[in-house]
Short mmCIF file of C-alpha atoms in Angstrom, two decimals:
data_model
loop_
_atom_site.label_atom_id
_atom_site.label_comp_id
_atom_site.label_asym_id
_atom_site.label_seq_id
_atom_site.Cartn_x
_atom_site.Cartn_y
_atom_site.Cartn_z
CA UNK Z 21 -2.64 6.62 -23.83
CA UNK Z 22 -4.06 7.64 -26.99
CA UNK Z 23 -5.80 4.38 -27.09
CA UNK Z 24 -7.14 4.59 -23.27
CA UNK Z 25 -8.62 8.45 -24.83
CA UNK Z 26 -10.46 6.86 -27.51
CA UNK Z 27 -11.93 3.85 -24.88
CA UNK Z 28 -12.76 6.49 -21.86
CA UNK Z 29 -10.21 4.97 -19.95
CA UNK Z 30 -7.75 7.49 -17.66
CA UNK Z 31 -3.79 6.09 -18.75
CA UNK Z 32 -1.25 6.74 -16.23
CA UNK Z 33 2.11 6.89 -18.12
CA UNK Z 34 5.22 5.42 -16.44
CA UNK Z 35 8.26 3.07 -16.24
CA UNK Z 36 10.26 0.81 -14.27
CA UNK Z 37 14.04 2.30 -13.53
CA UNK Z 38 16.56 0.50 -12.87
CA UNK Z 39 19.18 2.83 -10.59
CA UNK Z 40 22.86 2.30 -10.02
CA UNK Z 41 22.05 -0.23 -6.93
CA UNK Z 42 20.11 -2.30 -9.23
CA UNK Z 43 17.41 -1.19 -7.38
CA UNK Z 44 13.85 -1.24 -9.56
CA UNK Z 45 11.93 1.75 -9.39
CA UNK Z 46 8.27 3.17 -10.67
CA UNK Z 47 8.18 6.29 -11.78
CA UNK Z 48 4.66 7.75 -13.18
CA UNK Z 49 4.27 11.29 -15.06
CA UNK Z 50 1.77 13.97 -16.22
CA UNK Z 51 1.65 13.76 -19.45
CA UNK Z 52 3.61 12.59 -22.73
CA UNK Z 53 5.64 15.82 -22.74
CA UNK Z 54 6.97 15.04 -19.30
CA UNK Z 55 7.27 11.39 -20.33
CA UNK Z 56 9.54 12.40 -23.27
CA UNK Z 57 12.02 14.85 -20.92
CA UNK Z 58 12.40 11.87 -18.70
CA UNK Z 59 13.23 9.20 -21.42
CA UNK Z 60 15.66 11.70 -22.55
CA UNK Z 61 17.15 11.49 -18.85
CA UNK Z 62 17.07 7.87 -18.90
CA UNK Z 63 18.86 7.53 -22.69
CA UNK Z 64 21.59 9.51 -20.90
CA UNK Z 65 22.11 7.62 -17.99
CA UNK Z 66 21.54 4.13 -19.38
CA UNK Z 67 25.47 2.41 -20.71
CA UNK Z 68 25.55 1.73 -24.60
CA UNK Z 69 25.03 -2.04 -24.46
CA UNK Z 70 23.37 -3.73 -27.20
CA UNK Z 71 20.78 -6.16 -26.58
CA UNK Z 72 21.01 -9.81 -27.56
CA UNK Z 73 17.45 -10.91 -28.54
CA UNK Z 74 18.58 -14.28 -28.40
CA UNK Z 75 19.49 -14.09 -24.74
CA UNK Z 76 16.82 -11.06 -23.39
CA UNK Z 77 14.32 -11.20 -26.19
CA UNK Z 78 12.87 -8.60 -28.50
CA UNK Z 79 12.46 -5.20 -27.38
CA UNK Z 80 9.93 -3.70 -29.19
CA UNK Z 81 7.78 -0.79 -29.36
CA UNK Z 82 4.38 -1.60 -31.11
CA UNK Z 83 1.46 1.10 -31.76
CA UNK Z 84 -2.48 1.07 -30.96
CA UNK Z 85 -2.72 -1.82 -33.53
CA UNK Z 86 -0.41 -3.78 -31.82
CA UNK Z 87 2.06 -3.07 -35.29
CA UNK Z 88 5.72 -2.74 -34.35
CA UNK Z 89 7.30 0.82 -34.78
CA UNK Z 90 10.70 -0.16 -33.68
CA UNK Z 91 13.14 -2.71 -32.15
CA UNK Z 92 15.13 -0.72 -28.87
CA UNK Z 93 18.54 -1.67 -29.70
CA UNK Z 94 19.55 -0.88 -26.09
CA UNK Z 95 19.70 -2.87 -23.24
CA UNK Z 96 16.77 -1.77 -21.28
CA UNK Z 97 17.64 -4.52 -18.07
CA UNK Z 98 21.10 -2.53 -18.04
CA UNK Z 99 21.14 -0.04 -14.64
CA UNK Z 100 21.43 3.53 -14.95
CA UNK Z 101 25.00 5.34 -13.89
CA UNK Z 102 22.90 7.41 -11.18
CA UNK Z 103 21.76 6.01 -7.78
CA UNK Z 104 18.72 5.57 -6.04
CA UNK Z 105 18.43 9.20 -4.31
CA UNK Z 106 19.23 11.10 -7.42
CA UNK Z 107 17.09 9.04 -9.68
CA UNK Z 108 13.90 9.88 -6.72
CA UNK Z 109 14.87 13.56 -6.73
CA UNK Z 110 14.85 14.13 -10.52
CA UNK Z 111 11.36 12.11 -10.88
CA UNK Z 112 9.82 14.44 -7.76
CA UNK Z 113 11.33 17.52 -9.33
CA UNK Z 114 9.42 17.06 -12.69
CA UNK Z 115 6.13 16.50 -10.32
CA UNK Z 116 6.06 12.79 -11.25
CA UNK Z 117 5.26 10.08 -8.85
CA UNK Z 118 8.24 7.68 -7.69
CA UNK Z 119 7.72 4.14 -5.81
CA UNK Z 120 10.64 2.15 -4.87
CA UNK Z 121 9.04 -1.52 -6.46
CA UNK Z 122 8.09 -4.76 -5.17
CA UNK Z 123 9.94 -4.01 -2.14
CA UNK Z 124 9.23 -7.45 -0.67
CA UNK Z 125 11.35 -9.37 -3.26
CA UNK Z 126 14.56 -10.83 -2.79
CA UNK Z 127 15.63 -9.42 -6.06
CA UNK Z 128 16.25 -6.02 -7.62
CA UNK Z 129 14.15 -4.17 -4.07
CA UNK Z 130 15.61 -1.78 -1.94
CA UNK Z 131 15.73 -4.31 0.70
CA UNK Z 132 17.74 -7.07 -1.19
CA UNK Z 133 20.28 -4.47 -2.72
CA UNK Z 134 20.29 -2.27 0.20
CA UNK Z 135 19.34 -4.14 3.35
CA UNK Z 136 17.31 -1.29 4.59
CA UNK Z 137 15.30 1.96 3.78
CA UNK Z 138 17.89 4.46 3.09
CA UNK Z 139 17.64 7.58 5.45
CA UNK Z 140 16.54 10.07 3.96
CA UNK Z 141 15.13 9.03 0.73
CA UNK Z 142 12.00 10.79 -0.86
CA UNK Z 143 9.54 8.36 -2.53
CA UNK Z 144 5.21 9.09 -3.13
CA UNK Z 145 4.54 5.52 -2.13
CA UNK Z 146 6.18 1.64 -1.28
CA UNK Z 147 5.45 -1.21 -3.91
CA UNK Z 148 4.40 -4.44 -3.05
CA UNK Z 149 4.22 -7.56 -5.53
CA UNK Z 150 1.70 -10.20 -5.66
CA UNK Z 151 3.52 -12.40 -3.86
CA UNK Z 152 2.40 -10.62 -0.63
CA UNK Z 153 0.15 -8.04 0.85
CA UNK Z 154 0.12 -4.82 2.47
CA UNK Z 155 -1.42 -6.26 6.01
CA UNK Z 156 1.19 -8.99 6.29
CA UNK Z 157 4.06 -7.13 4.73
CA UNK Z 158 3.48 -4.12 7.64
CA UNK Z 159 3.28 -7.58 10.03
CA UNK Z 160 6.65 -8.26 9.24
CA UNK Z 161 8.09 -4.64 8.51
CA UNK Z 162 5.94 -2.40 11.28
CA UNK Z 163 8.26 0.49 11.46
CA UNK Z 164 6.66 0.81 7.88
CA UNK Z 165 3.17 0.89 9.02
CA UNK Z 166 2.51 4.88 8.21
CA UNK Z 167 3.72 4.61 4.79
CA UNK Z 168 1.67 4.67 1.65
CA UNK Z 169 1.51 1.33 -0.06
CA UNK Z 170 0.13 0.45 -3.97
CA UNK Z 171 0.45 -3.41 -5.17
CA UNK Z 172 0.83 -3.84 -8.82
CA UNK Z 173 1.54 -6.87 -10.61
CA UNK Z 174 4.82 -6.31 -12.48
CA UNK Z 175 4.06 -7.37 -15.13
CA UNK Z 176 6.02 -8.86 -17.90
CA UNK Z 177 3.69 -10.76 -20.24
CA UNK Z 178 -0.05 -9.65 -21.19
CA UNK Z 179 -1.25 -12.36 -19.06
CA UNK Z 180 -0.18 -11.25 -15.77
CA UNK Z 181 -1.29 -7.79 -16.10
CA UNK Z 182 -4.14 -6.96 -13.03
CA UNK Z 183 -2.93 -10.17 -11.66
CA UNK Z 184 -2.99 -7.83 -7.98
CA UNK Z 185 -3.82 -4.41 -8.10
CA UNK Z 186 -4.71 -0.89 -6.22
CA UNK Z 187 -7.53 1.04 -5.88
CA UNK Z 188 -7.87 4.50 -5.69
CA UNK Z 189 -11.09 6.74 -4.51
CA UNK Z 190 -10.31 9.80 -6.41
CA UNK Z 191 -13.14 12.21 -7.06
CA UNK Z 192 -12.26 12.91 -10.56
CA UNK Z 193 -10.05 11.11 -13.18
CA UNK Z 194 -7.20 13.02 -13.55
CA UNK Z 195 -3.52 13.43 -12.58
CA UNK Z 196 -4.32 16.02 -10.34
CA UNK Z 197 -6.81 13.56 -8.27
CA UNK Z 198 -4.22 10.98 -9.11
CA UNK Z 199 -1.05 12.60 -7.42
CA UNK Z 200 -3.74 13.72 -4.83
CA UNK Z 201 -3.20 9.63 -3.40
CA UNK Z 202 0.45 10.56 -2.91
CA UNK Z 203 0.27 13.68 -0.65
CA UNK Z 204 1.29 13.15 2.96
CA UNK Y 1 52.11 -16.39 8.92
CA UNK Y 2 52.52 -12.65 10.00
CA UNK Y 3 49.31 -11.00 10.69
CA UNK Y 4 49.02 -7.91 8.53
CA UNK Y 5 47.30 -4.92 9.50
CA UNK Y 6 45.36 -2.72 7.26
CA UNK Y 7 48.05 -0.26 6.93
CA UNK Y 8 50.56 -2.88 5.49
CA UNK Y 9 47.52 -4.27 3.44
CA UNK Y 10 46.91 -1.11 1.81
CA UNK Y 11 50.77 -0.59 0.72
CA UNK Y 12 51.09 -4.13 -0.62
CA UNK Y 13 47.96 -4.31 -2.68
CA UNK Y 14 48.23 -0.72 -3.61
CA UNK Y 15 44.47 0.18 -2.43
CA UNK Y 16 44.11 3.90 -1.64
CA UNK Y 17 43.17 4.89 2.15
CA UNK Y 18 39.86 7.39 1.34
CA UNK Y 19 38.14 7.55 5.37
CA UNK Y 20 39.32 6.33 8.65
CA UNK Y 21 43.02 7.52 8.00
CA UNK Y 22 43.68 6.91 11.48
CA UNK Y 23 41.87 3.35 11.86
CA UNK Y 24 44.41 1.53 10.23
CA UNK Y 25 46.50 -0.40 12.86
CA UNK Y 26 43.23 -2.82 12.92
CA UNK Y 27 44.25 -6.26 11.90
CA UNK Y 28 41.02 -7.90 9.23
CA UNK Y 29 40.32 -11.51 10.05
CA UNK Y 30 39.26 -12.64 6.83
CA UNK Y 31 37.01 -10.75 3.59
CA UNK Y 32 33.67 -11.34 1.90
CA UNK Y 33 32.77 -10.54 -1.46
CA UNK Y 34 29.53 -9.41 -2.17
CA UNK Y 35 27.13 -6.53 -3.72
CA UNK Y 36 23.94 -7.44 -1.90
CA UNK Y 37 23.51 -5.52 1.38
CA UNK Y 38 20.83 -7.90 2.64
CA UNK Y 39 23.88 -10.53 2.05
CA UNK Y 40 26.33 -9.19 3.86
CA UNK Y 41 23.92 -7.79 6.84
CA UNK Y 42 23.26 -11.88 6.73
CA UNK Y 43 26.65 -13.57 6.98
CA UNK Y 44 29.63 -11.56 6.85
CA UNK Y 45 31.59 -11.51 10.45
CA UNK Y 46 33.12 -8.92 12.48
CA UNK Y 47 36.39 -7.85 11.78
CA UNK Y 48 36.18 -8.75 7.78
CA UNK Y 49 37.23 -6.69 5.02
CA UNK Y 50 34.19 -6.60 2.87
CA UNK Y 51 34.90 -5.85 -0.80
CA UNK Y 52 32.15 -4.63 -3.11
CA UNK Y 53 30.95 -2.44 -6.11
CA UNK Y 54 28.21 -0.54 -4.27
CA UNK Y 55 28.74 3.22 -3.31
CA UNK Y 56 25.32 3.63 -1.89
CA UNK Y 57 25.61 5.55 1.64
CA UNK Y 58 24.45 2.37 2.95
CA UNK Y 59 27.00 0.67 2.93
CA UNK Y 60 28.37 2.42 5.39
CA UNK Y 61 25.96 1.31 8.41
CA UNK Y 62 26.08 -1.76 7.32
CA UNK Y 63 29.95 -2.23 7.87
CA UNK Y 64 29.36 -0.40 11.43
CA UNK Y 65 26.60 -2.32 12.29
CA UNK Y 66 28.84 -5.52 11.87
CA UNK Y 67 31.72 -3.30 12.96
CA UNK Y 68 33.38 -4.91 9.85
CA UNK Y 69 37.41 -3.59 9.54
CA UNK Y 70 36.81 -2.12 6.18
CA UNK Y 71 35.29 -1.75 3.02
CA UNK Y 72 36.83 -2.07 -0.16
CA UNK Y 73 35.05 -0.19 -3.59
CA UNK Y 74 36.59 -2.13 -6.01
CA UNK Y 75 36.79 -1.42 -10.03
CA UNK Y 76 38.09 2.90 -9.38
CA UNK Y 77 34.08 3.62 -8.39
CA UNK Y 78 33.85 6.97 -6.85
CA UNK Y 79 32.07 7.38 -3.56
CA UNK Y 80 30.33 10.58 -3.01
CA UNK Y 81 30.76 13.02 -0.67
CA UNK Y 82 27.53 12.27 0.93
CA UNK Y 83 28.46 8.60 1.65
CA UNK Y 84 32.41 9.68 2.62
CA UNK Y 85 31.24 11.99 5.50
CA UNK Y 86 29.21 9.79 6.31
CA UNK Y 87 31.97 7.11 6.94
CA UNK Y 88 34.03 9.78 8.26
CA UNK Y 89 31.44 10.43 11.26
CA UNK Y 90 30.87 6.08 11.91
CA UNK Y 91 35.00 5.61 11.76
CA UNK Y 92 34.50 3.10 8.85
CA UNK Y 93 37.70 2.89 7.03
CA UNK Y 94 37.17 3.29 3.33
CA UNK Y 95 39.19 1.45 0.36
CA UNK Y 96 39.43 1.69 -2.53
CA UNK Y 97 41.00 -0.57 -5.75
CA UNK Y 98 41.19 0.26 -9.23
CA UNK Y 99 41.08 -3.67 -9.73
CA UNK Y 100 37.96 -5.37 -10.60
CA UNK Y 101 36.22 -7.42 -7.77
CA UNK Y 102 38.20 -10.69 -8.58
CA UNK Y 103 41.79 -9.27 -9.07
CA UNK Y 104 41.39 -7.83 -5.44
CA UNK Y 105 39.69 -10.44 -3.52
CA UNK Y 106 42.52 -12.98 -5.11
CA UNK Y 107 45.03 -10.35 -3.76
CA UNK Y 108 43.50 -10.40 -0.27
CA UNK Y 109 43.41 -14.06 -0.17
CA UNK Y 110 47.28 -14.38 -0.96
CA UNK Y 111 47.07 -12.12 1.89
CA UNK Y 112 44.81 -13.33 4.64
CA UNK Y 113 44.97 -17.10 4.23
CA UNK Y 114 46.26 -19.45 6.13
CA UNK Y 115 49.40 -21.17 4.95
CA UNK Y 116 48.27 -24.49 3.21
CA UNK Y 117 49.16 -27.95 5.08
CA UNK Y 118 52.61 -28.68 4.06
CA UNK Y 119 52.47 -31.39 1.31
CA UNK Y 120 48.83 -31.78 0.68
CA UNK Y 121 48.27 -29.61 -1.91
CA UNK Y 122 49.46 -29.46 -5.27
CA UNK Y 123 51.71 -32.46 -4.86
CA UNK Y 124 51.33 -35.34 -7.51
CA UNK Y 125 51.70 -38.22 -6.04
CA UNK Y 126 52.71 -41.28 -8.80
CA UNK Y 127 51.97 -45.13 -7.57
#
């Protein structure tokens, strides 16, 4: 973020949550104080398993020269103890943004884990992967048609990050024009 | 072999009844094992017992939407309230086991299966 300051680029701080149904989540906050409170949620929810670097690789944290800080020695694929609802309500009630992810995948989306959009459940917007797009993914799902849709790449190595991507018309880059995308 | 109904099920393999108290004269035809709902919206039958780890609320319309004869929460997970009224209001008997996944789908096979052919299984034959 610090990095994005110094380049005049607007950073949009987030993660990827896994909940209880193995369900993957985005969840995007204000600022790094808000970031922190949630990481503290997710350290508390997230089981004590220690990662194998062998089998999952490193997890690292590296700085705006690329120089490692520190090595997570936590699982981070592990799922939280808390499910999908609670997980959407805590990330709403701190006035972040929460997307239920690549929903069109057969693995790790609400639809795989879940069959079907739980009644009921709050989210800003519906993530769809690269493997599809929003026109044909409202072809095949049409009772989805009013919902608010990003597409993001998931990525996992450098290379496939902006592989697919989202525009936004805000007026102004900020959060506030930011969450403005969400609002129904 | 005897068919069992859930009742008798429940006593044997020590599951505890937590909805559809009164639903348990049905009789299950057979069970699936699985965690993905997409799974078992896609091949489990009517009338199975449908053993799992999830304790989302949906699993509950996805047994009635099979009309499957009940689910079973294996490993002592606790379904919430939310998801138990729920079930309550569908008539979707709720199980559950405080043995792991394997443990009680092995105990529901003992129970469900067919008796083996007489003398074509496990019989050593030497020539």
């Amino acid at each position: 973020m610090e990095l994005g300051h110094k380049n005049n680029l607007f950073v949009i701080g987030g993660c990827e949550i896994n909940t209880q149904e193995e369900v993957h989540c985005l969840a995007y906050f204000r600022d790094l104080q808000l970031l922190n409170e949630f990481q503290q949620y997710l350290d508390e929810h997230l089981p004590d398993i220690k990662n194998d670097a062998s089998l999952f690789g490193h997890q690292v944290a590296v700085d705006e020269f690329d120089n490692i800080i520190y090595e997570e020695e936590k699982l981070l694929i592990a799922a939280l103890d808390v499910d999908l609802e609670t997980v959407a309500e805590k990330v709403l009630s701190m006035g972040g943004v929460f997307i239920p992810a690549h929903i069109d995948k057969s693995k790790n989306s609400i639809f795989s884990q879940l069959g079907f959009m739980p009644f009921g459940l709050k989210y800003s917007a519906l993530e769809v992967s690269w493997r599809t797009s929003v026109p044909k993914f409202i072809e095949k799902y049409p009772k989805l048609g009013n919902e608010k849709f990003i597409q993001s790449s998931d990525a996992h190595y450098l290379e496939d990050i902006g592989k697919v991507y989202t525009e936004f018309m805000m007026e102004k880059l900020d959060w506030e024009n930011f969450v403005k995308e969400f609002a129904p | 072999m005897e068919k069992k109904n859930l009742k008798k099920l429940i006593e044997e393999l020590e599951f505890k009844c937590v909805t559809g108290v009164n639903l348990l004269d049905k009789e299950p035809k057979w069970a699936y094992v699985s965690d993905l709902l997409s799974d078992v919206m896609g091949k489990a039958q009517p009338q199975m017992i449908w053993v799992t780890s999830q304790i989302h609320k949906n699993i509950v319309a996805v047994a009635s939407l099979i009309d499957l004869s009940a689910i079973v929460i294996v490993n002592e997970r606790k379904p919430d309230e939310n998801m138990l009224k729920l079930a309550e209001e569908e008539g979707v008997v709720v199980l559950t086991s405080d043995k792991p996944a394997f443990e009680t789908a092995g105990m529901l096979y003992r129970d469900l299966a067919p008796q083996p052919p007489k003398g074509k299984r496990g019989v050593f034959k030497r020539t």
